[in-house]
Coordinates of C-alpha atoms and ligand atoms in Angstrom, one line a residue:
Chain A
X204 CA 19.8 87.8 142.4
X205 CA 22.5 85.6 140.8
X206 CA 24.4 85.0 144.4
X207 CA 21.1 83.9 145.5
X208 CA 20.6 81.5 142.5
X209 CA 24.1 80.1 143.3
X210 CA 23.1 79.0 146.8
X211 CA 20.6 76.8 145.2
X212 CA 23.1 75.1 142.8
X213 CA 22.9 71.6 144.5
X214 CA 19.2 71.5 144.4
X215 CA 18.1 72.2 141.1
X216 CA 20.1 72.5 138.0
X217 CA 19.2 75.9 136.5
X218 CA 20.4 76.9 133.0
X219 CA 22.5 80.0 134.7
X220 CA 23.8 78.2 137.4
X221 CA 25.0 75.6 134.5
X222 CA 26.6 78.6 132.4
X223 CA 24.6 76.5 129.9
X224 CA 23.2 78.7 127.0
X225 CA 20.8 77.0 125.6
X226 CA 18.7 79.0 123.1
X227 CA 15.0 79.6 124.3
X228 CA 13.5 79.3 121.1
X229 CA 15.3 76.5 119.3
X230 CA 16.9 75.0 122.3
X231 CA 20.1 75.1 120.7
X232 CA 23.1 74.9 122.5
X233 CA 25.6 77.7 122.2
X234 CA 29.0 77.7 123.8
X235 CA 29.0 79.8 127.0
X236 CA 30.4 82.8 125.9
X237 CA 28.1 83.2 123.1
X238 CA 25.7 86.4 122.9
X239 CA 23.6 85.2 120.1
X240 CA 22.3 81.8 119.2
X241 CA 24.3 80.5 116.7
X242 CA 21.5 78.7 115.2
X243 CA 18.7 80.9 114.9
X244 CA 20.3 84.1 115.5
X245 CA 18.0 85.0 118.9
X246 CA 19.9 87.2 121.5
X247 CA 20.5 85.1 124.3
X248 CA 20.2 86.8 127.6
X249 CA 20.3 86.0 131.0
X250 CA 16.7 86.6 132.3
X251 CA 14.1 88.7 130.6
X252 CA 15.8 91.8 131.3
X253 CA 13.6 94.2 133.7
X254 CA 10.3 92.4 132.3
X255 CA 8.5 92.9 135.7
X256 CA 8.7 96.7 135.1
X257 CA 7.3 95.8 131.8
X258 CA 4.2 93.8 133.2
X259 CA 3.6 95.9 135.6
X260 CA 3.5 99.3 133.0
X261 CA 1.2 97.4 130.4
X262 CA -1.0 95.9 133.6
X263 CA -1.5 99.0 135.0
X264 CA -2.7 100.5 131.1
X265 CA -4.9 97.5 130.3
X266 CA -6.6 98.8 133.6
X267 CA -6.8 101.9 132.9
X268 CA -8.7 100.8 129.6
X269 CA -11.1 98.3 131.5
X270 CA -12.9 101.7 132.7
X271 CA -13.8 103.3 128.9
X272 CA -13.9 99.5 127.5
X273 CA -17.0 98.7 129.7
X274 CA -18.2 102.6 130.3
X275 CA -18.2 103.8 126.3
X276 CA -21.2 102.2 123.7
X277 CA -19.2 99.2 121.9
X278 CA -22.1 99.6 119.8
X279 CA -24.9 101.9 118.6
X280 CA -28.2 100.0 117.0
X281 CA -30.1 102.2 114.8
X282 CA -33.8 101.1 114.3
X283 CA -36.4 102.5 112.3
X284 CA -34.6 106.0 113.2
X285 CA -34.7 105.2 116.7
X286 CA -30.8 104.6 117.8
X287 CA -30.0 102.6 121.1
X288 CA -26.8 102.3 122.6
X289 CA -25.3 98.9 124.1
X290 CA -22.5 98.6 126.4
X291 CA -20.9 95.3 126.8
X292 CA -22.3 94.3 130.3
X293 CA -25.7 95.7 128.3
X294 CA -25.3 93.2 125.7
X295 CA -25.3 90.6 128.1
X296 CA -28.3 91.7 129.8
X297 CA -30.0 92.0 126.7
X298 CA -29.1 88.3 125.5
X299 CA -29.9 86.8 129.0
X300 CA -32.9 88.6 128.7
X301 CA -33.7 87.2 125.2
X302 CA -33.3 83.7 126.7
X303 CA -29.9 83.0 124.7
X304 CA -28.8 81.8 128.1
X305 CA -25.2 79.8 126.3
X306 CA -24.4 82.8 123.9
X307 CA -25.5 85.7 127.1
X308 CA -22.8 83.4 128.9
X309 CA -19.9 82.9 126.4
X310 CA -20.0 86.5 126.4
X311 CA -20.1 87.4 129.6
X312 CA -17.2 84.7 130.5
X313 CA -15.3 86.2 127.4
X314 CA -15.9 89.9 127.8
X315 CA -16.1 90.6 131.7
X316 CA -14.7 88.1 133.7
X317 CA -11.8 87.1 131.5
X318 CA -10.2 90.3 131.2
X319 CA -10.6 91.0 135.0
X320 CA -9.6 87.4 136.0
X321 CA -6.2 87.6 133.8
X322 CA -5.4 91.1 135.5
X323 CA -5.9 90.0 139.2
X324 CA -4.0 86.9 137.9
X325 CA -1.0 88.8 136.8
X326 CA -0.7 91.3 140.0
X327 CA -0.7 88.1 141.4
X328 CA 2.0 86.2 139.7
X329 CA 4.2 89.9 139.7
X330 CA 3.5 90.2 143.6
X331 CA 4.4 86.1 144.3
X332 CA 7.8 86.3 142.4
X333 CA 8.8 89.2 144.7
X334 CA 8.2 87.1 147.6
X335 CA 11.7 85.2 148.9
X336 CA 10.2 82.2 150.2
X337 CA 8.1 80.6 147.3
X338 CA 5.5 77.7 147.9
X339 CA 3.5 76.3 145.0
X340 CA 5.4 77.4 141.9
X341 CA 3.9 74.8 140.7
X342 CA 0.6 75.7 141.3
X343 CA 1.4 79.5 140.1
X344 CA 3.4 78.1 137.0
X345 CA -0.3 76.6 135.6
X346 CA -2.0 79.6 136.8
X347 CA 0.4 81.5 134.2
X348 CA -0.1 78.8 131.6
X349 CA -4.1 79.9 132.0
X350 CA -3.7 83.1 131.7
X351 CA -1.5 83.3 128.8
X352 CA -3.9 80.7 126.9
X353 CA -7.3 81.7 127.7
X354 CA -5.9 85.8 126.9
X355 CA -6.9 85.9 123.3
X356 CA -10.5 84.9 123.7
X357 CA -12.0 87.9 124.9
X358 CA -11.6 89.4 121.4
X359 CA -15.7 87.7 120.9
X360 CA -17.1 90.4 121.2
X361 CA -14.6 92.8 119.1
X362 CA -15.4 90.5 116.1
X363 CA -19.3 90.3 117.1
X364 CA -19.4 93.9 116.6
X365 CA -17.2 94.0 113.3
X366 CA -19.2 91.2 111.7
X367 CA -22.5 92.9 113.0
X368 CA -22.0 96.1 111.3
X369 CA -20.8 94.8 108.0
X370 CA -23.8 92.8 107.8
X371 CA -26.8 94.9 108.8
X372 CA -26.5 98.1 107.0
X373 CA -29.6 99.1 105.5
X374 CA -29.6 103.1 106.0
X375 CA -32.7 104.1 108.8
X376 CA -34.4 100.8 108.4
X377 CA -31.8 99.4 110.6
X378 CA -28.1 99.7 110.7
X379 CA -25.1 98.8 113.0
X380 CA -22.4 101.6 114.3
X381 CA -19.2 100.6 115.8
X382 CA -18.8 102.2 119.5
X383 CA -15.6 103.7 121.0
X384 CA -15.6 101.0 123.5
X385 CA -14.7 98.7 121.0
X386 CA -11.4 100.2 119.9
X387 CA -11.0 100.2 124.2
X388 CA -11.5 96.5 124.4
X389 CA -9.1 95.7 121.5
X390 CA -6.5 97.5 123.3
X391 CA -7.2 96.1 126.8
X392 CA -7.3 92.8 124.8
X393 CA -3.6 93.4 123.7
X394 CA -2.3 95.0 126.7
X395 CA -2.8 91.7 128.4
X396 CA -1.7 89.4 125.7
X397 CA 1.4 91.9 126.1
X398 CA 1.7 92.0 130.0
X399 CA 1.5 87.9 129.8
X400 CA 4.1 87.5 126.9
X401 CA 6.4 89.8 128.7
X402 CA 6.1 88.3 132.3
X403 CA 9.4 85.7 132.6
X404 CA 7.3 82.9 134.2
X405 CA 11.1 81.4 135.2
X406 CA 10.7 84.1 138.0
X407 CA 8.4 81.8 139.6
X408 CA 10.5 79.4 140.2
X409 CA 13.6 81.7 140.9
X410 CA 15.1 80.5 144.2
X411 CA 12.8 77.9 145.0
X412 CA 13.6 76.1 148.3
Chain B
X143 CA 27.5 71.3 115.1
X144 CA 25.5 69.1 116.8
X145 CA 22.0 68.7 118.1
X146 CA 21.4 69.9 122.0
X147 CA 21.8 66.7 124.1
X148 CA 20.1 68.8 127.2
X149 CA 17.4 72.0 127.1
X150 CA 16.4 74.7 129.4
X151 CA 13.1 74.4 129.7
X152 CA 11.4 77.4 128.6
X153 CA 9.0 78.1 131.0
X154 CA 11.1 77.3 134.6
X155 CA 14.8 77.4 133.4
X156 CA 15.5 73.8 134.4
X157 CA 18.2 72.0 132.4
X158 CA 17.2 68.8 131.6
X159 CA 18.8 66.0 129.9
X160 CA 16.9 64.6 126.4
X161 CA 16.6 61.3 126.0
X162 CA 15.4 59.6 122.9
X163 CA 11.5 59.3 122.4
X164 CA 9.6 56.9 120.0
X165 CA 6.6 58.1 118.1
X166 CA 3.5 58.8 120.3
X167 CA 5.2 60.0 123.1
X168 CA 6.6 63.0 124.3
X169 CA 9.2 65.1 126.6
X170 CA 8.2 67.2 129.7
X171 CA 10.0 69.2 132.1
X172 CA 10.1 67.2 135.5
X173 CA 9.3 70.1 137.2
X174 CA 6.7 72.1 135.8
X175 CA 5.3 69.5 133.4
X176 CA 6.6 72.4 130.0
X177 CA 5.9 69.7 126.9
X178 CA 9.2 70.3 125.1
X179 CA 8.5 67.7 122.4
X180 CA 5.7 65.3 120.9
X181 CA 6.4 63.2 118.2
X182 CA 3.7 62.2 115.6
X183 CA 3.9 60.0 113.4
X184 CA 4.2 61.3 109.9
X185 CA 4.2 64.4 111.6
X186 CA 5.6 66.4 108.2
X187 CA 3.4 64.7 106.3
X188 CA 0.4 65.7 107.7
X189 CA 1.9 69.3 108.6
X190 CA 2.2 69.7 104.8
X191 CA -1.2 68.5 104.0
X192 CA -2.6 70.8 106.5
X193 CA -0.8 73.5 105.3
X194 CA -1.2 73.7 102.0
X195 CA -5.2 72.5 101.9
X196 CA -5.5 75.4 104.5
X197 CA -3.7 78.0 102.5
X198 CA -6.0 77.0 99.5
X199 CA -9.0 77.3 101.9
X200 CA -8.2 80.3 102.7
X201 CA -7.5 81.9 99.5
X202 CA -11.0 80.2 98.4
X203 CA -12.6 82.6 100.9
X204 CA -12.0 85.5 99.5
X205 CA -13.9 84.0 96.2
X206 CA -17.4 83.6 96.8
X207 CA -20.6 85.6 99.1
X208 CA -19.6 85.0 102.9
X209 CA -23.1 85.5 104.1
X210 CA -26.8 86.9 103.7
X211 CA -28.9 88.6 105.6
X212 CA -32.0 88.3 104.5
X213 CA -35.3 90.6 105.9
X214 CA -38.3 91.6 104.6
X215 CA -38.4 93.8 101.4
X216 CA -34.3 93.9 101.9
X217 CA -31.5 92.1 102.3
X218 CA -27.6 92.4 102.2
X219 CA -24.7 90.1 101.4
X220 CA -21.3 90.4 102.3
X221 CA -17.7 88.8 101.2
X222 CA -15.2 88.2 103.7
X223 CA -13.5 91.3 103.5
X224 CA -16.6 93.6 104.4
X225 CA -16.0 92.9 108.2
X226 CA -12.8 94.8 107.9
X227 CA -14.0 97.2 104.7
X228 CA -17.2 98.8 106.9
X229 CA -15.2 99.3 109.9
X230 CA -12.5 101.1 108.0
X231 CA -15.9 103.5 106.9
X232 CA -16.7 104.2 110.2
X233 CA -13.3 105.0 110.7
X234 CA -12.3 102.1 113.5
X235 CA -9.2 101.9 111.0
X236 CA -7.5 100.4 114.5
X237 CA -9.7 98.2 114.6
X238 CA -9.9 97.2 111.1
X239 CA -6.5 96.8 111.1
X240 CA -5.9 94.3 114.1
X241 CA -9.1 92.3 112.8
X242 CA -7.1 92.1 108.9
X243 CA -4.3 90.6 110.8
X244 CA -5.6 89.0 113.7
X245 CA -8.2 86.6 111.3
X246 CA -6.6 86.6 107.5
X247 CA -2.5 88.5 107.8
X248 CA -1.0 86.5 110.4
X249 CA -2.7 83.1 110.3
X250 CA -2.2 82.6 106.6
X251 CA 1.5 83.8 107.5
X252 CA 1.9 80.9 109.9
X253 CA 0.4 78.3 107.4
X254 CA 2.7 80.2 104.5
X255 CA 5.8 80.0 107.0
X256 CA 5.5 76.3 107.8
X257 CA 5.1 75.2 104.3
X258 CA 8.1 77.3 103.3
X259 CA 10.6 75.7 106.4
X260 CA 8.9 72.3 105.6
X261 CA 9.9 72.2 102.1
X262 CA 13.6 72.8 102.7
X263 CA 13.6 70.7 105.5
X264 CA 11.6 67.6 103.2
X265 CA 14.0 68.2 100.0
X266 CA 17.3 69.4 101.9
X267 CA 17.4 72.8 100.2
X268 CA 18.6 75.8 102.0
X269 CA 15.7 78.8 101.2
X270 CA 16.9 81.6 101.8
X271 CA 16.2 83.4 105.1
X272 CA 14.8 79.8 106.4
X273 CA 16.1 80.1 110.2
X274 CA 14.3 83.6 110.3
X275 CA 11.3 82.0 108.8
X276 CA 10.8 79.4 111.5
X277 CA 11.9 82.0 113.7
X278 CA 9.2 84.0 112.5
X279 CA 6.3 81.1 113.3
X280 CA 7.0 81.1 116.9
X281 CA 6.3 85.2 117.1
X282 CA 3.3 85.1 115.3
X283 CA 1.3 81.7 116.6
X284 CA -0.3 83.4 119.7
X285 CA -1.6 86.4 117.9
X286 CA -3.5 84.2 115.7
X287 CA -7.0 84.8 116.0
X288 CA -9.1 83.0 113.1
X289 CA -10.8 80.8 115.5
X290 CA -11.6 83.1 117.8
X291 CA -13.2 85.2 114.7
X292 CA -15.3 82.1 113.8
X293 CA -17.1 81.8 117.2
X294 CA -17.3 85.4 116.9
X295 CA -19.6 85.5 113.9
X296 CA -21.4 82.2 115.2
X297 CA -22.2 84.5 118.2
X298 CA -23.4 87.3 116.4
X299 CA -25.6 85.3 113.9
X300 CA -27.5 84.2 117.3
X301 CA -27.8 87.6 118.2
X302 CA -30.1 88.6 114.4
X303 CA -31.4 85.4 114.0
X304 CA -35.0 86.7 115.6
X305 CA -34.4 90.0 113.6
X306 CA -34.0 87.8 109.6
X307 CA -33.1 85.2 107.8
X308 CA -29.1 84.1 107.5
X309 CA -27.7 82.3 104.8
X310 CA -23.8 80.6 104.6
X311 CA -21.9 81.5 101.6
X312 CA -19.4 79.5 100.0
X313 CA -16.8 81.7 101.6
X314 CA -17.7 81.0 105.1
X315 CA -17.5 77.1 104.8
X316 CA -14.2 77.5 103.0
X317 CA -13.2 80.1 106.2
X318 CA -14.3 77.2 108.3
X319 CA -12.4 74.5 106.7
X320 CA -9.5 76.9 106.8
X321 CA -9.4 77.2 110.5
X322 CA -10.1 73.4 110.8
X323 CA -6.6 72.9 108.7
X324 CA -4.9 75.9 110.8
X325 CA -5.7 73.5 114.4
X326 CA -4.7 70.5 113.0
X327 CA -1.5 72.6 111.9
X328 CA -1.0 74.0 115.0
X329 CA -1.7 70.6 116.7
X330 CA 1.3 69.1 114.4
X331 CA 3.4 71.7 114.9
X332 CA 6.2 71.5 117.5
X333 CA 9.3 74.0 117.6
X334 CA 11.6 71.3 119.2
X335 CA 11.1 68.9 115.9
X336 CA 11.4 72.1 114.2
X337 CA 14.5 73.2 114.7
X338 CA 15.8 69.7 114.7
X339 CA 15.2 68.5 111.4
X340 CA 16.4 72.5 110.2
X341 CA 19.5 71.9 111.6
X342 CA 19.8 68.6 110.0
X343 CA 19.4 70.6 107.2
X344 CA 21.8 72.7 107.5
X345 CA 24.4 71.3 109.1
X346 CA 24.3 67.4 108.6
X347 CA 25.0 67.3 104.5
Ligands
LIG22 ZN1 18.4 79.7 118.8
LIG23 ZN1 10.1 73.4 133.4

């Protein structure tokens, strides 16, 4: 990987073909031996080391929570003794159905295609930096930025359901239960946020032509 | 020890050469557009505003009734920390937990972190443990989720509002007004000015 970098000197100025060592978080510059920052004390490494293998393991777990997430109740609704489960996808249904058309769609944006979206977006990214001739970085550089911003969002509907049962709690009259599927969806939630801090978006633009 | 007089950018490992900017402006990466810097005006100013009216806000929330739900024959009325308290009672103690830190734990940290490298950086004192306390800002930012929590209970308040009545406490306005100051904190704040006024701090007297 680093003989390949080096063939690429000319054209663009990369910090390892500089032996620069700049610090990543407080862009300090450290001598080019140095191992830590001398400033703020951050190890300073060459690339995130193996953080592919590490995108790829908490992708592959934040999928693997997608199926109780949306399968499980996130919620059980007791009403005059009658209880009714909702799943996520149900809740939607339920809003839309309600006419709460903006709410039915914040949801749905948040809870369903959000989570999916930022998956498929990161086997992309982790399949595109494997490839040896890359076109668009720059495109795939602002599908990162996206992903990684738009990641904590889908946490709506965790917080729906936490302020929900807190406030309606009034024994068999009717009360609020939190669902399994809601301890899913925080996890698939952070598995993402996870998989996107850990992919090295410089691995885009690695050997770019 | 000096100030860098080129970065890496962060996000595509180009070095690039810094050149002076006035106020208003800012510093991108040439090739993938990364905003390295962007200086405000009075930008400590208003970060210490910000930061001190939200931690105040904040603490204010915890004071008074959050909100009211209101039905006939009954109603209920819960303080801030009853989102987190119930859940804990149906055991989603995971749950709990991440909501605790997501909304109140690591938000207030950030404001509480900002004001603490600000002061040393406005009165040229060396705090203790101050480069591991701006350190500490970057980590926690994206796990912030207090706004996130806001729309959260604006989108469950439309989901009950055909089944009763809800009433704003005190609390949730102060809540509010504490996620308004966290933005405009966040907006303000910029690691690259950051670190360069700390290490005019601590290397420039
Ligand atoms: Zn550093
Ligand atoms: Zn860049």
């Amino acid at each position: 990987m680093i003989e390949h970098e080096s063939s690429h000197q000319s054209k663009a100025k990369t910090a390892l073909s500089q032996y620069q060592r700049n610090c990543e978080l407080c862009y300090f510059q450290n001598p080019s031996d140095a191992c830590i920052c001398e400033c703020c004390g951050k190890k300073l490494s060459q690339r995130k080391k193996s953080s592919l293998q590490h995108t790829i393991a908490l992708l592959i777990t934040s999928i693997i929570l997608y199926i109780p997430a949306n399968l499980l109740p996130i919620m059980y609704t007791n009403y005059l003794g009658e209880i009714t489960e909702s799943t996520i996808v149900g809740g939607v249904v339920t809003l839309w159905g309600q006419g709460s058309y903006p709410v039915a769609l914040i949801i749905f944006v948040a809870s369903v295609l959000v989570p999916i979206g930022k998956i498929l977006a990161l086997i992309w990214l982790c399949y595109f930096v494997k490839q040896t001739k890359k076109r668009s970085s720059e495109k795939n550089q602002q599908l990162y930025r996206v992903t990684e911003f738009i990641g904590r969002w889908s946490m709506v509907d965790v917080f729906v359901v936490a302020i929900l049962v807190a406030l309606i709690q009034m024994g068999n009259l009717m009360s609020v239960h939190p669902g399994e599927a809601a301890i899913a969806f925080a996890g698939l939630v952070i598995t993402t946020m996870l998989a996107a801090n850990t992919f090295d978006s410089k691995l885009i633009w690695q050997s770019k032509d | 020890m000096s100030q860098p007089s080129q970065v890496t950018c962060h996000e595509c490992d180009l070095l690039v050469a810094l050149k002076p900017i006035s106020e208003g402006q800012k510093l991108t990466c040439p090739r993938c557009r990364f905003v390295f810097t962007r200086k405000f005006p009075l930008a400590q100013e208003k970060l210490m505003a910000f930061g001190v009216s939200g931690l105040f806000f904040l603490v204010l929330s915890f004071a008074f009734p959050f909100l009211s739900f209101i039905t006939r024959g009954s109603d209920r009325t819960i303080v801030l920390l009853d989102s987190m308290r119930s859940l804990q009672e149906f055991e989603f103690f995971s749950v709990a937990m991440l909501l605790m830190l997501t909304t109140i734990i690591i938000p207030g940290l950030v404001l509480f972190a900002v004001l603490y490298v600000l002061i040393a950086i406005k009165w040229k004192l060396r705090l203790p443990m101050l480069n591991s306390t701006a350190k500490l800002i970057s980590y926690l930012i994206p796990w912030n989720m207090a706004e996130i929590f806001l729309i959260g209970i604006l989108v469950s308040l439309i989901k009950i509002t055909s089944l009763a009545q809800i009433e704003f406490g005190y609390s949730f306005y102060c809540y509010v007004l504490f996620v308004l100051c966290l933005t405009a904190t966040l907006v303000y704040f910029d690691r690259f000015q950051l670190w360069y006024w700390i290490r005019q701090v601590e290397f420039n007297d």
